[in-house]
Amino acid sequence: QVQLVESGGGLVQAGDSLRLSCAASGSILSNYAMGWFRQTPGKEREFVAVISRSGDNRYYSDSVKGRFTISRDNAKNTVYLQMNSLKPEDTAIYYCAADRTTPWRASTTLHEYDYWGQGTQVTVSS
């Protein structure tokens, strides 16, 4: 029902910043809580951050708390992930996902999300 396309990934050095974008189409983005996940080879896709429909509530994994910020602009149908103080262990494919379940809760598991983007690669060199 909703299509998601991530962009903004790339190769950066440790300590640098990067902003990922997730553009939605096919539905009204404000109907969904939006999350970011990341995955490296041989590992389970892991939760990074989630934001509520209105943007009033946010929740982060401990590994990125204080460094990453999730935000959204519903008028632009876009969700962002601002990544600061990047570390080599942040290297992964980053995916955005849409969750249409209500009421709000901090969705941290894969099965709670209904739609996924194709992912964008983030590589952090030391």
Short mmCIF file of N, CA and C in Angstrom, two decimals:
data_model
loop_
_atom_site.label_atom_id
_atom_site.label_comp_id
_atom_site.label_asym_id
_atom_site.label_seq_id
_atom_site.Cartn_x
_atom_site.Cartn_y
_atom_site.Cartn_z
N GLN A 1 0.82 -1.20 0.00
CA GLN A 1 0.00 0.00 0.00
C GLN A 1 0.87 1.26 0.00
N VAL A 2 1.94 1.24 0.76
CA VAL A 2 2.87 2.36 0.78
C VAL A 2 4.23 1.88 0.29
N GLN A 3 4.84 2.66 -0.57
CA GLN A 3 6.17 2.36 -1.08
C GLN A 3 7.18 3.28 -0.41
N LEU A 4 8.31 2.72 -0.02
CA LEU A 4 9.34 3.45 0.69
C LEU A 4 10.66 3.35 -0.04
N VAL A 5 11.34 4.48 -0.20
CA VAL A 5 12.62 4.51 -0.88
C VAL A 5 13.62 5.28 -0.04
N GLU A 6 14.68 4.59 0.41
CA GLU A 6 15.72 5.23 1.20
C GLU A 6 16.78 5.84 0.30
N SER A 7 17.44 6.86 0.82
CA SER A 7 18.55 7.49 0.11
C SER A 7 19.45 8.18 1.13
N GLY A 8 20.62 8.59 0.69
CA GLY A 8 21.52 9.34 1.54
C GLY A 8 22.69 8.56 2.09
N GLY A 9 22.73 7.26 1.85
CA GLY A 9 23.85 6.46 2.33
C GLY A 9 25.12 6.78 1.57
N GLY A 10 26.23 6.31 2.10
CA GLY A 10 27.51 6.55 1.46
C GLY A 10 28.66 6.12 2.32
N LEU A 11 29.86 6.51 1.89
CA LEU A 11 31.09 6.19 2.60
C LEU A 11 31.59 7.43 3.33
N VAL A 12 31.75 7.31 4.65
CA VAL A 12 32.23 8.42 5.47
C VAL A 12 33.28 7.91 6.44
N GLN A 13 33.97 8.85 7.07
CA GLN A 13 34.97 8.51 8.08
C GLN A 13 34.37 8.55 9.47
N ALA A 14 34.96 7.82 10.39
CA ALA A 14 34.52 7.84 11.78
C ALA A 14 34.48 9.28 12.30
N GLY A 15 33.40 9.60 13.00
CA GLY A 15 33.21 10.94 13.52
C GLY A 15 32.40 11.84 12.62
N ASP A 16 32.22 11.44 11.38
CA ASP A 16 31.44 12.24 10.44
C ASP A 16 29.94 12.10 10.68
N SER A 17 29.18 12.87 9.94
CA SER A 17 27.73 12.84 10.01
C SER A 17 27.13 12.50 8.66
N LEU A 18 25.92 11.97 8.71
CA LEU A 18 25.21 11.60 7.50
C LEU A 18 23.73 11.67 7.79
N ARG A 19 22.94 12.08 6.81
CA ARG A 19 21.49 12.10 6.98
C ARG A 19 20.84 11.22 5.94
N LEU A 20 20.09 10.24 6.41
CA LEU A 20 19.34 9.36 5.55
C LEU A 20 17.92 9.88 5.39
N SER A 21 17.34 9.65 4.22
CA SER A 21 15.97 10.04 3.95
C SER A 21 15.17 8.83 3.51
N CYS A 22 13.90 8.84 3.82
CA CYS A 22 12.99 7.79 3.39
C CYS A 22 11.76 8.47 2.82
N ALA A 23 11.60 8.40 1.52
CA ALA A 23 10.48 9.02 0.84
C ALA A 23 9.36 8.00 0.63
N ALA A 24 8.15 8.40 0.96
CA ALA A 24 7.00 7.50 0.86
C ALA A 24 6.07 7.94 -0.26
N SER A 25 5.42 6.96 -0.86
CA SER A 25 4.41 7.21 -1.87
C SER A 25 3.34 6.14 -1.79
N GLY A 26 2.18 6.42 -2.38
CA GLY A 26 1.10 5.44 -2.40
C GLY A 26 0.17 5.51 -1.21
N SER A 27 0.52 6.29 -0.21
CA SER A 27 -0.31 6.43 0.98
C SER A 27 0.09 7.70 1.71
N ILE A 28 -0.70 8.06 2.70
CA ILE A 28 -0.41 9.24 3.52
C ILE A 28 0.51 8.81 4.65
N LEU A 29 1.70 9.39 4.69
CA LEU A 29 2.70 8.97 5.65
C LEU A 29 2.26 9.15 7.09
N SER A 30 1.43 10.14 7.35
CA SER A 30 0.99 10.41 8.72
C SER A 30 0.15 9.28 9.31
N ASN A 31 -0.27 8.33 8.49
CA ASN A 31 -1.03 7.18 8.98
C ASN A 31 -0.14 6.11 9.61
N TYR A 32 1.17 6.29 9.54
CA TYR A 32 2.11 5.26 9.99
C TYR A 32 3.14 5.79 10.96
N ALA A 33 3.40 5.00 11.99
CA ALA A 33 4.63 5.18 12.73
C ALA A 33 5.76 4.69 11.82
N MET A 34 6.92 5.31 11.92
CA MET A 34 8.02 4.98 11.02
C MET A 34 9.26 4.58 11.80
N GLY A 35 9.89 3.52 11.35
CA GLY A 35 11.09 3.04 12.01
C GLY A 35 12.28 2.92 11.08
N TRP A 36 13.45 2.91 11.67
CA TRP A 36 14.69 2.62 10.96
C TRP A 36 15.33 1.38 11.56
N PHE A 37 15.77 0.48 10.70
CA PHE A 37 16.49 -0.72 11.09
C PHE A 37 17.79 -0.78 10.30
N ARG A 38 18.71 -1.62 10.75
CA ARG A 38 19.94 -1.82 10.00
C ARG A 38 20.34 -3.28 10.05
N GLN A 39 21.12 -3.69 9.05
CA GLN A 39 21.50 -5.09 8.95
C GLN A 39 22.88 -5.23 8.32
N THR A 40 23.69 -6.12 8.90
CA THR A 40 24.99 -6.48 8.35
C THR A 40 24.96 -7.96 8.01
N PRO A 41 25.86 -8.42 7.11
CA PRO A 41 25.85 -9.84 6.72
C PRO A 41 25.97 -10.78 7.91
N GLY A 42 25.12 -11.79 7.94
CA GLY A 42 25.16 -12.79 8.99
C GLY A 42 24.47 -12.40 10.28
N LYS A 43 23.90 -11.22 10.31
CA LYS A 43 23.24 -10.75 11.51
C LYS A 43 21.77 -10.46 11.24
N GLU A 44 20.98 -10.55 12.30
CA GLU A 44 19.57 -10.23 12.21
C GLU A 44 19.39 -8.73 12.03
N ARG A 45 18.39 -8.37 11.26
CA ARG A 45 18.08 -6.96 11.10
C ARG A 45 17.70 -6.39 12.47
N GLU A 46 18.37 -5.32 12.88
CA GLU A 46 18.19 -4.79 14.21
C GLU A 46 17.56 -3.41 14.22
N PHE A 47 16.82 -3.18 15.27
CA PHE A 47 16.12 -1.92 15.45
C PHE A 47 17.10 -0.78 15.71
N VAL A 48 16.79 0.39 15.15
CA VAL A 48 17.59 1.58 15.36
C VAL A 48 16.77 2.68 16.03
N ALA A 49 15.64 3.03 15.43
CA ALA A 49 14.83 4.13 15.95
C ALA A 49 13.42 4.04 15.41
N VAL A 50 12.48 4.66 16.12
CA VAL A 50 11.09 4.72 15.67
C VAL A 50 10.50 6.07 16.07
N ILE A 51 9.58 6.55 15.27
CA ILE A 51 8.91 7.81 15.54
C ILE A 51 7.41 7.64 15.33
N SER A 52 6.63 8.27 16.20
CA SER A 52 5.18 8.15 16.12
C SER A 52 4.63 8.92 14.94
N ARG A 53 3.35 8.73 14.67
CA ARG A 53 2.70 9.37 13.52
C ARG A 53 2.83 10.88 13.52
N SER A 54 2.67 11.47 14.69
CA SER A 54 2.74 12.92 14.81
C SER A 54 4.16 13.43 14.97
N GLY A 55 5.08 12.55 15.32
CA GLY A 55 6.44 12.94 15.61
C GLY A 55 6.67 13.31 17.06
N ASP A 56 5.65 13.19 17.89
CA ASP A 56 5.77 13.57 19.29
C ASP A 56 6.54 12.56 20.13
N ASN A 57 6.57 11.32 19.70
CA ASN A 57 7.24 10.27 20.45
C ASN A 57 8.34 9.64 19.63
N ARG A 58 9.48 9.40 20.29
CA ARG A 58 10.63 8.78 19.64
C ARG A 58 11.27 7.78 20.59
N TYR A 59 11.87 6.75 20.02
CA TYR A 59 12.55 5.75 20.82
C TYR A 59 13.75 5.24 20.05
N TYR A 60 14.89 5.06 20.74
CA TYR A 60 16.12 4.67 20.10
C TYR A 60 16.74 3.45 20.76
N SER A 61 17.49 2.70 19.97
CA SER A 61 18.29 1.64 20.55
C SER A 61 19.42 2.25 21.36
N ASP A 62 19.91 1.51 22.35
CA ASP A 62 20.98 2.02 23.20
C ASP A 62 22.25 2.32 22.40
N SER A 63 22.48 1.58 21.34
CA SER A 63 23.70 1.74 20.58
C SER A 63 23.78 3.06 19.81
N VAL A 64 22.64 3.69 19.55
CA VAL A 64 22.64 4.94 18.79
C VAL A 64 22.12 6.13 19.58
N LYS A 65 21.59 5.88 20.75
CA LYS A 65 21.02 6.95 21.56
C LYS A 65 22.06 8.03 21.84
N GLY A 66 21.67 9.28 21.62
CA GLY A 66 22.57 10.39 21.82
C GLY A 66 23.36 10.77 20.58
N ARG A 67 23.38 9.90 19.58
CA ARG A 67 24.12 10.18 18.34
C ARG A 67 23.19 10.32 17.14
N PHE A 68 22.13 9.54 17.11
CA PHE A 68 21.19 9.56 15.99
C PHE A 68 19.90 10.26 16.38
N THR A 69 19.27 10.90 15.41
CA THR A 69 17.98 11.54 15.63
C THR A 69 17.04 11.19 14.50
N ILE A 70 15.88 10.66 14.85
CA ILE A 70 14.85 10.37 13.86
C ILE A 70 13.87 11.53 13.84
N SER A 71 13.44 11.91 12.66
CA SER A 71 12.47 12.99 12.52
C SER A 71 11.60 12.72 11.30
N ARG A 72 10.54 13.50 11.17
CA ARG A 72 9.68 13.32 10.01
C ARG A 72 9.07 14.64 9.60
N ASP A 73 8.77 14.74 8.32
CA ASP A 73 8.08 15.88 7.76
C ASP A 73 6.92 15.30 6.96
N ASN A 74 5.77 15.23 7.59
CA ASN A 74 4.62 14.60 6.95
C ASN A 74 4.16 15.36 5.71
N ALA A 75 4.37 16.67 5.69
CA ALA A 75 4.00 17.47 4.53
C ALA A 75 4.83 17.07 3.31
N LYS A 76 6.05 16.60 3.54
CA LYS A 76 6.92 16.15 2.47
C LYS A 76 6.91 14.64 2.29
N ASN A 77 6.11 13.95 3.11
CA ASN A 77 6.02 12.49 3.05
C ASN A 77 7.40 11.84 3.20
N THR A 78 8.17 12.36 4.14
CA THR A 78 9.55 11.92 4.29
C THR A 78 9.92 11.74 5.76
N VAL A 79 10.70 10.70 6.03
CA VAL A 79 11.28 10.44 7.34
C VAL A 79 12.79 10.52 7.22
N TYR A 80 13.44 11.03 8.26
CA TYR A 80 14.88 11.22 8.24
C TYR A 80 15.55 10.50 9.39
N LEU A 81 16.81 10.18 9.19
CA LEU A 81 17.65 9.69 10.26
C LEU A 81 18.96 10.46 10.20
N GLN A 82 19.12 11.39 11.13
CA GLN A 82 20.36 12.15 11.23
C GLN A 82 21.34 11.36 12.07
N MET A 83 22.49 11.04 11.50
CA MET A 83 23.49 10.23 12.17
C MET A 83 24.74 11.06 12.40
N ASN A 84 25.07 11.28 13.66
CA ASN A 84 26.25 12.04 14.03
C ASN A 84 27.25 11.14 14.75
N SER A 85 28.48 11.59 14.81
CA SER A 85 29.54 10.84 15.50
C SER A 85 29.57 9.38 15.07
N LEU A 86 29.55 9.17 13.78
CA LEU A 86 29.47 7.81 13.25
C LEU A 86 30.69 6.98 13.63
N LYS A 87 30.44 5.70 13.88
CA LYS A 87 31.46 4.74 14.25
C LYS A 87 31.51 3.62 13.22
N PRO A 88 32.64 2.93 13.09
CA PRO A 88 32.71 1.80 12.16
C PRO A 88 31.63 0.76 12.39
N GLU A 89 31.23 0.55 13.64
CA GLU A 89 30.19 -0.43 13.93
C GLU A 89 28.80 0.00 13.47
N ASP A 90 28.67 1.24 12.99
CA ASP A 90 27.41 1.69 12.41
C ASP A 90 27.28 1.24 10.96
N THR A 91 28.32 0.69 10.39
CA THR A 91 28.29 0.21 9.02
C THR A 91 27.22 -0.85 8.84
N ALA A 92 26.32 -0.64 7.90
CA ALA A 92 25.21 -1.56 7.67
C ALA A 92 24.37 -1.05 6.51
N ILE A 93 23.44 -1.89 6.08
CA ILE A 93 22.39 -1.43 5.20
C ILE A 93 21.26 -0.93 6.09
N TYR A 94 20.82 0.27 5.84
CA TYR A 94 19.77 0.88 6.65
C TYR A 94 18.44 0.85 5.91
N TYR A 95 17.41 0.39 6.61
CA TYR A 95 16.08 0.25 6.04
C TYR A 95 15.08 1.10 6.81
N CYS A 96 14.16 1.71 6.10
CA CYS A 96 13.04 2.34 6.78
C CYS A 96 11.83 1.43 6.64
N ALA A 97 10.91 1.56 7.58
CA ALA A 97 9.74 0.70 7.61
C ALA A 97 8.55 1.45 8.17
N ALA A 98 7.36 1.04 7.74
CA ALA A 98 6.11 1.68 8.15
C ALA A 98 5.27 0.73 8.98
N ASP A 99 4.73 1.25 10.07
CA ASP A 99 3.92 0.48 11.01
C ASP A 99 2.56 1.16 11.13
N ARG A 100 1.51 0.48 10.73
CA ARG A 100 0.17 1.07 10.78
C ARG A 100 -0.61 0.70 12.04
N THR A 101 0.00 -0.02 12.93
CA THR A 101 -0.67 -0.45 14.16
C THR A 101 -0.82 0.71 15.14
N THR A 102 -1.96 0.76 15.79
CA THR A 102 -2.23 1.76 16.83
C THR A 102 -2.64 1.05 18.11
N PRO A 103 -2.57 1.66 19.28
CA PRO A 103 -2.00 2.98 19.55
C PRO A 103 -0.48 2.96 19.54
N TRP A 104 0.10 4.10 19.83
CA TRP A 104 1.54 4.22 19.84
C TRP A 104 2.20 3.27 20.83
N ARG A 105 3.26 2.66 20.40
CA ARG A 105 4.17 1.93 21.25
C ARG A 105 5.53 1.94 20.55
N ALA A 106 6.56 1.71 21.31
CA ALA A 106 7.91 1.70 20.74
C ALA A 106 8.14 0.37 20.03
N SER A 107 7.85 0.34 18.74
CA SER A 107 7.96 -0.87 17.95
C SER A 107 9.43 -1.17 17.63
N THR A 108 9.93 -2.26 18.17
CA THR A 108 11.34 -2.60 18.00
C THR A 108 11.57 -3.93 17.29
N THR A 109 10.52 -4.64 16.92
CA THR A 109 10.66 -5.94 16.27
C THR A 109 10.18 -5.89 14.83
N LEU A 110 10.73 -6.77 14.01
CA LEU A 110 10.45 -6.78 12.58
C LEU A 110 8.98 -7.00 12.26
N HIS A 111 8.33 -7.92 12.97
CA HIS A 111 6.97 -8.30 12.62
C HIS A 111 5.95 -7.19 12.87
N GLU A 112 6.34 -6.16 13.60
CA GLU A 112 5.43 -5.06 13.89
C GLU A 112 5.29 -4.09 12.71
N TYR A 113 6.16 -4.23 11.71
CA TYR A 113 6.15 -3.32 10.56
C TYR A 113 5.53 -3.98 9.34
N ASP A 114 4.79 -3.19 8.59
CA ASP A 114 4.01 -3.70 7.47
C ASP A 114 4.68 -3.50 6.12
N TYR A 115 5.48 -2.46 5.98
CA TYR A 115 6.11 -2.14 4.71
C TYR A 115 7.56 -1.76 4.92
N TRP A 116 8.40 -2.11 3.94
CA TRP A 116 9.83 -1.89 4.03
C TRP A 116 10.38 -1.28 2.75
N GLY A 117 11.41 -0.46 2.91
CA GLY A 117 12.13 0.06 1.77
C GLY A 117 13.21 -0.91 1.32
N GLN A 118 13.96 -0.53 0.29
CA GLN A 118 14.97 -1.41 -0.29
C GLN A 118 16.31 -1.32 0.42
N GLY A 119 16.50 -0.31 1.23
CA GLY A 119 17.73 -0.14 1.98
C GLY A 119 18.74 0.76 1.30
N THR A 120 19.60 1.37 2.10
CA THR A 120 20.70 2.18 1.60
C THR A 120 21.95 1.87 2.42
N GLN A 121 23.08 1.74 1.74
CA GLN A 121 24.32 1.32 2.39
C GLN A 121 25.01 2.49 3.07
N VAL A 122 25.39 2.26 4.32
CA VAL A 122 26.21 3.21 5.07
C VAL A 122 27.50 2.51 5.46
N THR A 123 28.62 3.09 5.08
CA THR A 123 29.92 2.52 5.41
C THR A 123 30.75 3.57 6.13
N VAL A 124 31.24 3.22 7.32
CA VAL A 124 32.03 4.14 8.13
C VAL A 124 33.43 3.57 8.28
N SER A 125 34.41 4.28 7.78
CA SER A 125 35.79 3.83 7.86
C SER A 125 36.46 4.39 9.12
N SER A 126 37.43 3.67 9.63
CA SER A 126 38.14 4.09 10.83
C SER A 126 39.38 4.89 10.49
#
